[in-house]
Tab-separated table of C-alpha atoms in Angstrom:
chain	number	residue	atom	x	y	z
A	173	MET	CA	1.086	1.303	0.752
A	174	CYS	CA	-2.551	1.754	0.441
A	175	TRP	CA	-4.289	4.009	2.862
A	176	SER	CA	-8.059	3.809	2.554
A	177	VAL	CA	-10.677	5.558	4.608
A	178	PRO	CA	-14.277	4.511	5.197
A	179	GLY	CA	-16.800	7.050	3.955
A	180	LYS	CA	-20.605	7.152	3.677
A	181	ILE	CA	-22.304	7.244	0.251
A	182	ILE	CA	-24.673	10.209	0.390
A	183	ASP	CA	-25.542	10.472	-3.297
A	184	ILE	CA	-25.085	8.507	-6.520
A	185	GLU	CA	-25.187	9.973	-10.015
A	186	GLY	CA	-24.475	7.507	-12.776
A	187	ASN	CA	-21.113	5.943	-11.961
A	188	ILE	CA	-20.060	8.608	-9.484
A	189	ALA	CA	-20.911	8.652	-5.772
A	190	THR	CA	-20.642	11.548	-3.378
A	191	VAL	CA	-18.873	10.077	-0.364
A	192	GLU	CA	-18.555	11.856	2.945
A	193	HIS	CA	-15.733	11.315	5.419
A	194	SER	CA	-15.398	13.510	8.539
A	195	GLY	CA	-17.470	16.254	6.959
A	196	VAL	CA	-15.554	16.326	3.669
A	197	GLN	CA	-17.407	15.300	0.510
A	198	ARG	CA	-15.657	13.896	-2.565
A	199	LYS	CA	-16.745	12.569	-5.949
A	200	VAL	CA	-15.768	8.905	-6.051
A	201	PRO	CA	-15.961	6.632	-9.118
A	202	LEU	CA	-17.812	3.349	-8.453
A	203	ASP	CA	-16.201	1.300	-11.257
A	204	LEU	CA	-14.838	-1.285	-8.764
A	205	ILE	CA	-17.981	-1.818	-6.654
A	206	THR	CA	-21.129	-3.871	-7.296
A	207	ASP	CA	-24.605	-2.622	-6.282
A	208	PRO	CA	-23.608	0.500	-4.325
A	209	ALA	CA	-26.435	2.093	-2.334
A	210	ILE	CA	-26.918	5.424	-0.585
A	211	GLY	CA	-26.228	5.107	3.148
A	212	GLU	CA	-23.656	2.358	2.721
A	213	TYR	CA	-20.061	2.774	3.849
A	214	VAL	CA	-17.244	2.175	1.360
A	215	LEU	CA	-13.462	2.170	1.618
A	216	VAL	CA	-12.002	4.880	-0.600
A	217	HIS	CA	-8.445	4.431	-1.861
A	218	ALA	CA	-6.665	6.736	-4.334
A	219	GLY	CA	-10.007	8.330	-5.152
A	220	TYR	CA	-11.948	5.164	-5.958
A	221	ALA	CA	-14.318	3.054	-3.848
A	222	ILE	CA	-12.577	-0.315	-3.502
A	223	GLN	CA	-14.813	-2.260	-1.096
A	224	LYS	CA	-17.965	-1.985	0.976
A	225	VAL	CA	-17.601	-1.983	4.768
A	226	SER	CA	-19.696	-4.650	6.504
A	227	GLU	CA	-21.621	-3.254	9.498
A	228	GLU	CA	-22.143	-6.676	10.965
A	229	LYS	CA	-18.470	-7.659	10.745
A	230	ALA	CA	-17.418	-4.306	12.122
A	231	LYS	CA	-19.087	-5.147	15.433
A	232	PHE	CA	-17.355	-8.558	15.475
A	233	THR	CA	-13.891	-7.076	15.937
A	234	ILE	CA	-14.967	-5.151	19.033
A	235	ASP	CA	-16.947	-8.025	20.521
A	236	PHE	CA	-14.005	-10.354	19.793
A	237	PHE	CA	-12.250	-9.003	22.830
A	238	LYS	CA	-15.210	-8.590	25.090
A	239	THR	CA	-15.259	-12.411	25.259
A	240	ARG	CA	-11.687	-13.464	24.525
A	241	GLY	CA	-9.483	-10.625	25.615
A	242	LYS	CA	-10.587	-10.887	29.210
A	243	ASN	CA	-10.083	-14.668	29.568
A	244	ALA	CA	-6.402	-14.643	28.404
B	65	MET	CA	-17.502	10.277	15.634
B	66	LEU	CA	-15.750	8.675	12.660
B	67	LYS	CA	-17.666	5.476	12.098
B	68	TYR	CA	-15.482	2.399	11.520
B	69	LEU	CA	-12.439	4.286	12.760
B	70	ASP	CA	-12.985	5.653	16.258
B	71	GLU	CA	-14.199	2.310	17.648
B	72	TYR	CA	-10.812	0.837	16.715
B	73	ARG	CA	-8.846	3.685	18.306
B	74	ASP	CA	-10.270	2.951	21.770
B	75	ALA	CA	-7.182	3.260	24.005
B	76	PRO	CA	-8.476	1.256	27.021
B	77	LEU	CA	-9.471	-1.620	24.709
B	78	ALA	CA	-6.120	-1.428	22.908
B	79	LEU	CA	-4.210	-1.518	26.204
B	80	GLU	CA	-6.344	-4.432	27.371
B	81	ILE	CA	-5.466	-6.425	24.236
B	82	ALA	CA	-1.787	-5.509	24.581
B	83	GLU	CA	-1.859	-6.793	28.165
B	84	ALA	CA	-3.487	-10.018	26.934
B	85	ILE	CA	-0.705	-10.369	24.332
B	86	ARG	CA	2.002	-9.886	26.944
B	87	GLY	CA	0.273	-12.460	29.149
B	88	LEU	CA	0.145	-14.941	26.279
B	89	SER	CA	3.664	-14.443	24.900
B	90	THR	CA	6.430	-16.587	26.397
B	91	LYS	CA	9.010	-16.862	23.601
B	92	PRO	CA	10.669	-14.733	20.894
B	93	PHE	CA	8.371	-13.978	17.965
B	94	ASN	CA	9.352	-12.115	14.767
B	95	ILE	CA	6.393	-10.643	12.896
B	96	MET	CA	6.882	-8.813	9.586
B	97	GLU	CA	4.355	-6.103	8.879
B	98	VAL	CA	4.381	-6.205	5.098
B	99	CYS	CA	2.613	-2.936	4.458
B	100	GLY	CA	4.194	0.499	4.817
B	101	GLY	CA	0.884	1.746	6.144
B	102	HIS	CA	1.197	-0.706	9.033
B	103	THR	CA	4.785	0.363	9.673
B	104	MET	CA	3.674	3.960	10.043
B	105	ALA	CA	0.617	3.061	12.160
B	106	ILE	CA	2.686	0.778	14.427
B	107	ARG	CA	5.259	3.500	15.083
B	108	LYS	CA	2.666	6.242	15.445
B	109	ASN	CA	0.639	4.281	17.999
B	110	GLY	CA	3.640	2.870	19.889
B	111	ILE	CA	2.463	-0.695	19.261
B	112	GLN	CA	5.988	-2.156	19.505
B	113	LYS	CA	6.357	-0.680	22.978
B	114	ILE	CA	3.185	-2.217	24.412
B	115	VAL	CA	3.257	-5.749	23.005
B	116	GLY	CA	6.228	-6.796	25.105
B	117	GLU	CA	9.869	-7.725	24.691
B	118	ASN	CA	9.291	-11.129	23.022
B	119	ILE	CA	7.561	-9.679	19.983
B	120	ASN	CA	9.750	-8.056	17.334
B	121	LEU	CA	7.912	-6.146	14.613
B	122	ILE	CA	9.900	-6.003	11.360
B	123	SER	CA	9.092	-3.750	8.391
B	124	GLY	CA	8.601	-5.355	4.999
B	125	PRO	CA	8.620	-4.402	1.320
B	126	GLY	CA	5.088	-3.035	1.193
B	127	CYS	CA	5.695	0.619	0.415
B	128	PRO	CA	5.133	1.212	-3.313
B	129	VAL	CA	7.293	4.329	-3.352
B	130	CYS	CA	10.163	2.702	-1.473
B	131	VAL	CA	10.363	-0.308	-3.792
B	132	THR	CA	10.397	1.825	-6.926
B	133	SER	CA	13.851	1.386	-8.438
B	134	LYS	CA	16.156	4.293	-9.255
B	135	VAL	CA	16.056	3.421	-12.962
B	136	ASP	CA	12.250	3.736	-12.919
B	137	ILE	CA	12.570	7.174	-11.322
B	138	ASP	CA	15.033	8.065	-14.108
B	139	LYS	CA	12.472	6.875	-16.714
B	140	ALA	CA	9.806	9.135	-15.196
B	141	ILE	CA	12.217	12.065	-15.251
B	142	ALA	CA	13.092	11.309	-18.904
B	143	ILE	CA	9.367	11.403	-19.809
B	144	SER	CA	8.963	14.713	-18.008
B	145	GLN	CA	11.579	16.227	-20.325
B	146	ILE	CA	9.447	15.514	-23.437
B	147	GLU	CA	7.642	18.465	-24.914
B	148	ASP	CA	3.862	18.816	-24.241
B	149	VAL	CA	4.006	16.129	-21.557
B	150	ALA	CA	2.363	16.774	-18.204
B	151	LEU	CA	3.533	14.110	-15.780
B	152	CYS	CA	1.072	13.220	-12.992
B	153	THR	CA	2.217	11.402	-9.871
B	154	PHE	CA	1.258	10.582	-6.286
B	155	GLY	CA	2.890	13.093	-3.992
B	156	ASP	CA	5.503	10.913	-2.326
B	157	MET	CA	7.231	10.042	-5.595
B	158	ILE	CA	8.294	13.644	-6.122
B	159	TYR	CA	11.208	13.558	-3.698
B	160	VAL	CA	12.631	10.115	-4.419
B	161	PRO	CA	16.200	10.649	-5.662
B	162	GLY	CA	16.965	9.509	-9.227
B	163	THR	CA	20.498	9.189	-10.563
B	164	LYS	CA	20.870	12.893	-11.417
B	165	MET	CA	17.813	14.506	-9.843
B	166	SER	CA	14.366	13.928	-8.373
B	167	LEU	CA	11.018	14.791	-9.958
B	168	SER	CA	10.771	17.799	-7.658
B	169	GLU	CA	14.069	19.106	-9.024
B	170	ALA	CA	12.856	18.482	-12.585
B	171	LYS	CA	9.704	20.425	-11.679
B	172	ALA	CA	11.829	23.238	-10.237
B	173	ARG	CA	13.626	23.382	-13.588
B	174	GLY	CA	10.349	24.029	-15.334
B	175	ARG	CA	8.985	20.637	-16.278
B	176	ASP	CA	5.200	20.158	-16.024
B	177	ILE	CA	4.975	17.712	-13.118
B	178	ARG	CA	1.741	17.579	-11.104
B	179	THR	CA	0.936	15.731	-7.905
B	180	VAL	CA	-2.496	14.094	-7.862
B	181	TYR	CA	-4.577	12.280	-5.264
B	182	SER	CA	-6.046	9.927	-7.859
B	183	VAL	CA	-5.539	8.772	-11.455
B	184	TYR	CA	-9.071	10.098	-11.867
B	185	ASP	CA	-7.679	13.622	-11.489
B	186	ALA	CA	-5.207	12.903	-14.301
B	187	ILE	CA	-8.093	11.907	-16.574
B	188	GLY	CA	-9.678	15.247	-15.734
B	189	PHE	CA	-6.558	17.011	-17.044
B	190	ALA	CA	-6.579	14.913	-20.229
B	191	LYS	CA	-10.185	15.908	-20.940
B	192	LYS	CA	-9.522	19.627	-20.403
B	193	GLU	CA	-6.058	19.977	-21.959
B	194	LYS	CA	-6.237	18.250	-25.337
B	195	GLU	CA	-2.927	19.763	-26.445
B	196	LYS	CA	-1.077	18.085	-23.589
B	197	LYS	CA	0.020	14.465	-23.296
B	198	ILE	CA	-1.019	13.474	-19.753
B	199	ILE	CA	1.178	10.649	-18.400
B	200	PHE	CA	0.384	9.103	-15.002
B	201	ILE	CA	3.154	7.363	-13.024
B	202	SER	CA	1.281	4.241	-12.011
B	203	ILE	CA	2.719	2.789	-8.808
B	204	GLY	CA	1.054	0.606	-6.241
B	205	PHE	CA	0.052	-2.934	-5.371
B	206	GLU	CA	-3.210	-4.843	-5.736
B	207	THR	CA	-5.136	-2.043	-3.977
B	208	THR	CA	-4.190	0.731	-6.385
B	209	THR	CA	-3.874	-1.210	-9.637
B	210	PRO	CA	-7.649	-1.684	-10.076
B	211	THR	CA	-8.143	2.100	-9.928
B	212	VAL	CA	-5.665	2.493	-12.803
B	213	SER	CA	-7.351	-0.363	-14.683
B	214	ALA	CA	-10.673	1.462	-14.341
B	215	ALA	CA	-9.045	4.682	-15.581
B	216	VAL	CA	-7.451	3.028	-18.637
B	217	LYS	CA	-10.745	1.356	-19.516
B	218	GLN	CA	-12.554	4.701	-19.146
B	219	CYS	CA	-10.102	6.370	-21.529
B	220	ALA	CA	-10.529	3.542	-24.043
B	221	ARG	CA	-14.324	3.766	-23.730
B	222	GLU	CA	-14.461	7.554	-24.024
B	223	GLY	CA	-11.776	7.843	-26.713
B	224	ILE	CA	-9.424	9.902	-24.547
B	225	SER	CA	-6.248	9.563	-26.589
B	226	ASN	CA	-3.910	12.055	-24.879
B	227	PHE	CA	-3.568	9.895	-21.738
B	228	GLY	CA	-0.962	7.273	-20.878
B	229	ILE	CA	0.634	5.518	-17.919
B	230	LEU	CA	4.159	4.559	-16.935
B	231	THR	CA	3.394	1.151	-15.403
B	232	LEU	CA	5.405	0.587	-12.204
B	233	ASN	CA	2.721	-1.467	-10.446
B	234	LYS	CA	3.826	-4.504	-8.453
B	235	THR	CA	2.160	-7.519	-6.886
B	236	MET	CA	2.749	-9.085	-3.507
B	237	PRO	CA	3.111	-12.906	-3.827
B	238	ALA	CA	6.449	-13.141	-5.622
B	239	ALA	CA	8.094	-10.540	-3.395
B	240	LEU	CA	6.829	-12.216	-0.228
B	241	ARG	CA	8.132	-15.559	-1.440
B	242	GLU	CA	11.521	-13.903	-2.108
B	243	VAL	CA	11.726	-12.340	1.376
B	244	LEU	CA	10.567	-15.461	3.221
B	245	SER	CA	12.714	-17.878	1.231
B	246	GLU	CA	15.966	-16.187	2.174
B	247	GLU	CA	18.232	-18.507	4.082
B	248	GLU	CA	18.707	-16.223	7.030
B	249	SER	CA	15.043	-15.163	7.132
B	250	LYS	CA	14.006	-15.116	10.774
B	251	ILE	CA	10.380	-14.152	10.098
B	252	ASP	CA	7.859	-16.309	11.983
B	253	ALA	CA	4.638	-14.633	10.829
B	254	LEU	CA	3.207	-11.912	8.587
B	255	LEU	CA	0.888	-9.091	9.505
B	256	CYS	CA	-0.802	-8.936	6.122
B	257	PRO	CA	-1.900	-5.759	4.300
B	258	GLY	CA	-5.565	-5.053	4.923
B	259	HIS	CA	-6.397	-3.065	1.846
B	260	VAL	CA	-4.481	-5.225	-0.646
B	261	SER	CA	-6.539	-8.059	0.829
B	262	THR	CA	-9.860	-6.283	0.207
B	263	ILE	CA	-9.054	-6.838	-3.471
B	264	THR	CA	-7.167	-10.168	-3.450
B	265	GLY	CA	-9.157	-11.907	-0.748
B	266	THR	CA	-7.524	-14.271	1.748
B	267	GLY	CA	-6.518	-17.095	-0.616
B	268	MET	CA	-3.419	-15.250	-1.872
B	269	TYR	CA	-1.681	-16.111	1.435
B	270	ASN	CA	-2.346	-19.864	1.432
B	271	PHE	CA	1.035	-20.720	-0.132
B	272	ILE	CA	2.823	-18.746	2.597
B	273	VAL	CA	1.234	-20.850	5.343
B	274	ASP	CA	1.162	-24.203	3.529
B	275	GLU	CA	4.462	-24.126	1.594
B	276	LEU	CA	6.630	-21.714	3.570
B	277	GLY	CA	5.249	-22.515	7.045
B	278	VAL	CA	4.734	-18.864	7.987
B	279	SER	CA	1.506	-17.783	9.694
B	280	CYS	CA	-0.488	-14.918	8.199
B	281	CYS	CA	-3.052	-12.598	9.743
B	282	ILE	CA	-4.767	-9.861	7.712
B	283	SER	CA	-5.061	-6.641	9.679
B	284	GLY	CA	-6.705	-3.253	9.533
B	285	PHE	CA	-4.743	-0.125	10.345
B	286	GLU	CA	-6.142	1.119	13.640
B	287	PRO	CA	-4.534	0.174	16.990
B	288	VAL	CA	-7.280	-2.278	17.993
B	289	ASP	CA	-7.115	-3.891	14.536
B	290	MET	CA	-3.353	-4.430	14.629
B	291	LEU	CA	-3.341	-5.615	18.237
B	292	LYS	CA	-6.101	-8.095	17.491
B	293	ALA	CA	-4.048	-9.491	14.604
B	294	ILE	CA	-0.901	-9.691	16.768
B	295	TYR	CA	-2.959	-11.418	19.476
B	296	ILE	CA	-4.218	-14.035	17.005
B	297	LEU	CA	-0.707	-14.613	15.621
B	298	THR	CA	0.761	-14.903	19.123
B	299	GLU	CA	-1.889	-17.460	20.105
B	300	GLY	CA	-0.775	-19.649	17.183
B	301	HIS	CA	2.945	-19.074	17.750
B	302	GLU	CA	2.746	-20.165	21.383
B	303	VAL	CA	1.298	-23.572	20.420
B	304	GLY	CA	3.325	-23.980	17.241
B	305	GLU	CA	0.267	-23.704	15.015
B	306	LYS	CA	0.672	-22.255	11.489
B	307	LYS	CA	-2.497	-20.558	10.320
B	308	LEU	CA	-4.137	-17.972	8.052
B	309	ALA	CA	-6.516	-15.609	9.834
B	310	ASN	CA	-8.493	-12.503	8.904
B	311	ALA	CA	-8.684	-9.845	11.633
B	312	TYR	CA	-10.124	-7.222	9.260
B	313	GLU	CA	-13.484	-8.857	8.515
B	314	ARG	CA	-15.338	-5.564	8.126
B	315	ALA	CA	-13.407	-4.830	4.940
B	316	VAL	CA	-11.888	-8.124	3.762
B	317	LYS	CA	-14.083	-10.914	2.418
B	318	ALA	CA	-12.566	-14.340	1.719
B	319	GLU	CA	-13.235	-13.904	-2.000
B	320	GLY	CA	-11.991	-10.310	-2.089
B	321	ASN	CA	-13.320	-7.916	-4.755
B	322	LYS	CA	-13.930	-10.020	-7.871
B	323	LYS	CA	-15.007	-7.065	-10.008
B	324	ALA	CA	-11.792	-5.175	-9.276
B	325	ARG	CA	-9.652	-8.258	-9.922
B	326	ALA	CA	-11.394	-8.970	-13.226
B	327	MET	CA	-10.698	-5.396	-14.337
B	328	MET	CA	-7.043	-5.729	-13.357
B	329	GLU	CA	-6.710	-9.015	-15.263
B	330	GLU	CA	-8.372	-7.512	-18.332
B	331	VAL	CA	-5.967	-4.578	-18.563
B	332	PHE	CA	-2.662	-5.908	-17.194
B	333	ARG	CA	-0.564	-9.087	-17.373
B	334	ALA	CA	2.240	-10.284	-15.136
B	335	ALA	CA	5.755	-9.080	-15.890
B	336	SER	CA	9.205	-9.360	-14.336
B	337	VAL	CA	10.146	-6.020	-12.830
B	338	GLU	CA	12.899	-4.457	-10.742
B	339	TRP	CA	12.345	-3.739	-7.046
B	340	ARG	CA	14.658	-1.401	-5.122
B	341	GLY	CA	16.838	-3.552	-2.908
B	342	PHE	CA	15.802	-6.793	-4.598
B	343	GLY	CA	16.705	-6.461	-8.266
B	344	VAL	CA	14.392	-8.103	-10.791
B	345	ILE	CA	11.826	-10.504	-9.286
B	346	PRO	CA	10.200	-12.752	-11.906
B	347	GLY	CA	6.440	-12.266	-12.285
B	348	SER	CA	6.325	-9.590	-9.585
B	349	GLY	CA	5.036	-6.692	-11.664
B	350	LEU	CA	2.558	-5.814	-14.363
B	351	GLU	CA	2.483	-4.489	-17.907
B	352	LEU	CA	-0.383	-3.332	-20.104
B	353	LYS	CA	-1.885	-5.953	-22.377
B	354	ASP	CA	-1.741	-5.453	-26.155
B	355	ASP	CA	-5.358	-4.214	-26.329
B	356	TYR	CA	-4.312	-1.248	-24.178
B	357	ALA	CA	-0.791	-0.759	-25.558
B	358	LYS	CA	-1.726	2.724	-26.859
B	359	PHE	CA	-1.801	3.883	-23.223
B	360	ASP	CA	1.679	2.499	-22.482
B	361	ALA	CA	4.149	5.385	-22.002
B	362	GLY	CA	6.954	2.882	-22.633
B	363	LYS	CA	5.535	2.448	-26.146
B	364	ILE	CA	4.270	5.982	-26.740
B	365	PHE	CA	7.777	7.361	-26.164
B	366	ASP	CA	11.177	5.901	-26.864
B	367	ILE	CA	12.566	6.052	-23.304
B	368	ASP	CA	16.151	4.921	-23.032
B	369	VAL	CA	17.820	5.438	-19.648
B	370	PRO	CA	21.155	3.896	-18.580
B	371	PRO	CA	21.317	1.432	-15.676
B	372	ALA	CA	21.083	3.370	-12.420
B	373	GLU	CA	23.854	3.567	-9.865
B	374	GLU	CA	22.661	2.619	-6.377
B	375	THR	CA	24.692	4.257	-3.586
B	376	ASP	CA	25.998	1.328	-1.546
B	377	ARG	CA	25.945	3.441	1.626
B	378	CYS	CA	22.119	3.557	1.533
B	379	MET	CA	20.655	0.494	3.292
B	380	CYS	CA	17.086	0.830	1.960
B	381	GLY	CA	17.364	-2.538	0.214
B	382	ASP	CA	18.138	-4.475	3.405
B	383	ILE	CA	15.565	-2.487	5.363
B	384	LEU	CA	12.883	-3.401	2.808
B	385	ARG	CA	13.892	-7.046	3.153
B	386	GLY	CA	13.514	-6.849	6.922
B	387	LYS	CA	17.204	-7.633	7.456
B	388	LEU	CA	18.109	-4.271	8.960
B	389	LYS	CA	16.375	-1.575	10.964
B	390	PRO	CA	16.840	2.132	10.183
B	391	ILE	CA	19.140	2.537	13.196
B	392	ASP	CA	21.515	0.026	11.541
B	393	CYS	CA	22.057	2.425	8.611
B	394	LYS	CA	24.905	4.927	9.086
B	395	LEU	CA	23.061	7.546	7.049
B	396	PHE	CA	19.906	7.419	9.226
B	397	LYS	CA	19.391	10.803	10.896
B	398	THR	CA	22.818	11.979	9.778
B	399	ALA	CA	23.155	12.347	5.996
B	400	CYS	CA	19.637	10.970	5.471
B	401	THR	CA	16.780	13.094	6.809
B	402	PRO	CA	13.311	13.975	5.489
B	403	GLU	CA	14.751	17.288	4.248
B	404	ASP	CA	17.624	15.563	2.434
B	405	PRO	CA	16.590	11.919	1.856
B	406	GLN	CA	19.294	9.589	0.493
B	407	GLY	CA	16.911	6.701	-0.076
B	408	ALA	CA	13.218	6.089	-0.764
B	409	CYS	CA	12.491	4.700	2.728
B	410	MET	CA	13.007	8.183	4.154
B	411	VAL	CA	11.006	9.924	1.442
B	412	SER	CA	7.768	8.008	1.467
B	413	SER	CA	5.062	8.809	3.973
B	414	GLU	CA	4.927	5.036	4.528
B	415	GLY	CA	8.667	4.505	4.484
B	416	THR	CA	10.265	2.632	7.361
B	417	CYS	CA	12.942	5.242	7.918
B	418	ALA	CA	10.413	8.075	7.737
B	419	ALA	CA	8.327	6.290	10.390
B	420	TRP	CA	11.314	5.723	12.674
B	421	TYR	CA	12.521	9.288	12.156
B	422	LYS	CA	9.100	10.763	12.971
B	423	TYR	CA	7.948	8.528	15.804
B	424	GLY	CA	11.150	7.350	17.399
B	425	GLU	CA	13.156	4.160	17.347
B	426	LEU	CA	11.148	1.997	19.763
């Protein structure tokens, strides 16, 4: 339906970012993103960046089970 | 290490969550995974096997290739026959059978049909090949539609006039209401599509919980993501609580992606469109607004294709509705294989039958 992969913005030129994912770099239009910055991670779907990935929230999913998973 | 991926493929953690789910689950629980990406990831990672007997994971209508109707495939093939047209499409669409042929057969007969990874690649062709009319087959849900909106706006801005789209985009709410409102629907909860939700936000699912009484949990696509979502849904199911939850917080914000939605709403409006296996669902698709009508392949060309004949032996329709599983279809693994697909669910890389064929039936 809509595979997307998280990639790191390593360069921005105008409206186009260079995004790296597992060593592969691709030119990605930023039309759908606000305030992109180098070093940030974005989800890339069908060639476009569709959302930023939140570092803080990413940790939450893992920690979710460190507390809850064990007590079930 | 693949950041934001490998952490969620941690097998010991996944098995620990699965054990917690089995410990929690005491009664039958039917969960529909709406998205074809989830269907494939569930089968690939053997999620059904490890969550226990009570939990039954059912595939839904969330594969944009699978829900494309035969008549829409015939329209694409008709466009490919027009002189100076180069038809661009996502790869999976190539093998979906139309009434007389598929796009791959039309390509084999010499038509200019190109598979692309992005509509952005199709714009590249339009810039380089002025003599060609570049037509993109625009399929997809709320995740993909903003990319096409951005492309259409770019062409309008840059005066690229030899570009157009065949709009086959669809939206989720109306189809989900249709599936869940069926009398014999036995679906207790939805595993909701993570990447559609990055665009729509979480509010799109409120009516499903509040009006239809079906719990929703938004999920990512890695094993830990999906198991977390199933865990949250099972918690609610065991105490009879209907709720909306977001288990994919790293990518899905409650408000979604406003910029992408605004772009979609500027370029497209709702339309009633045909879904394979469903027929026409009111307000379930999109069409270009008048300001962008010059990019509408349906208006650029006079495409007239007869109603398509659906083979009644192919059960894709009922599989997309979650009523049947691939093993209930007589054609599955006999007349219908990836090499000779009879229906779209076997063709698409996110199709239910393709997933079952590749990764096994349980």
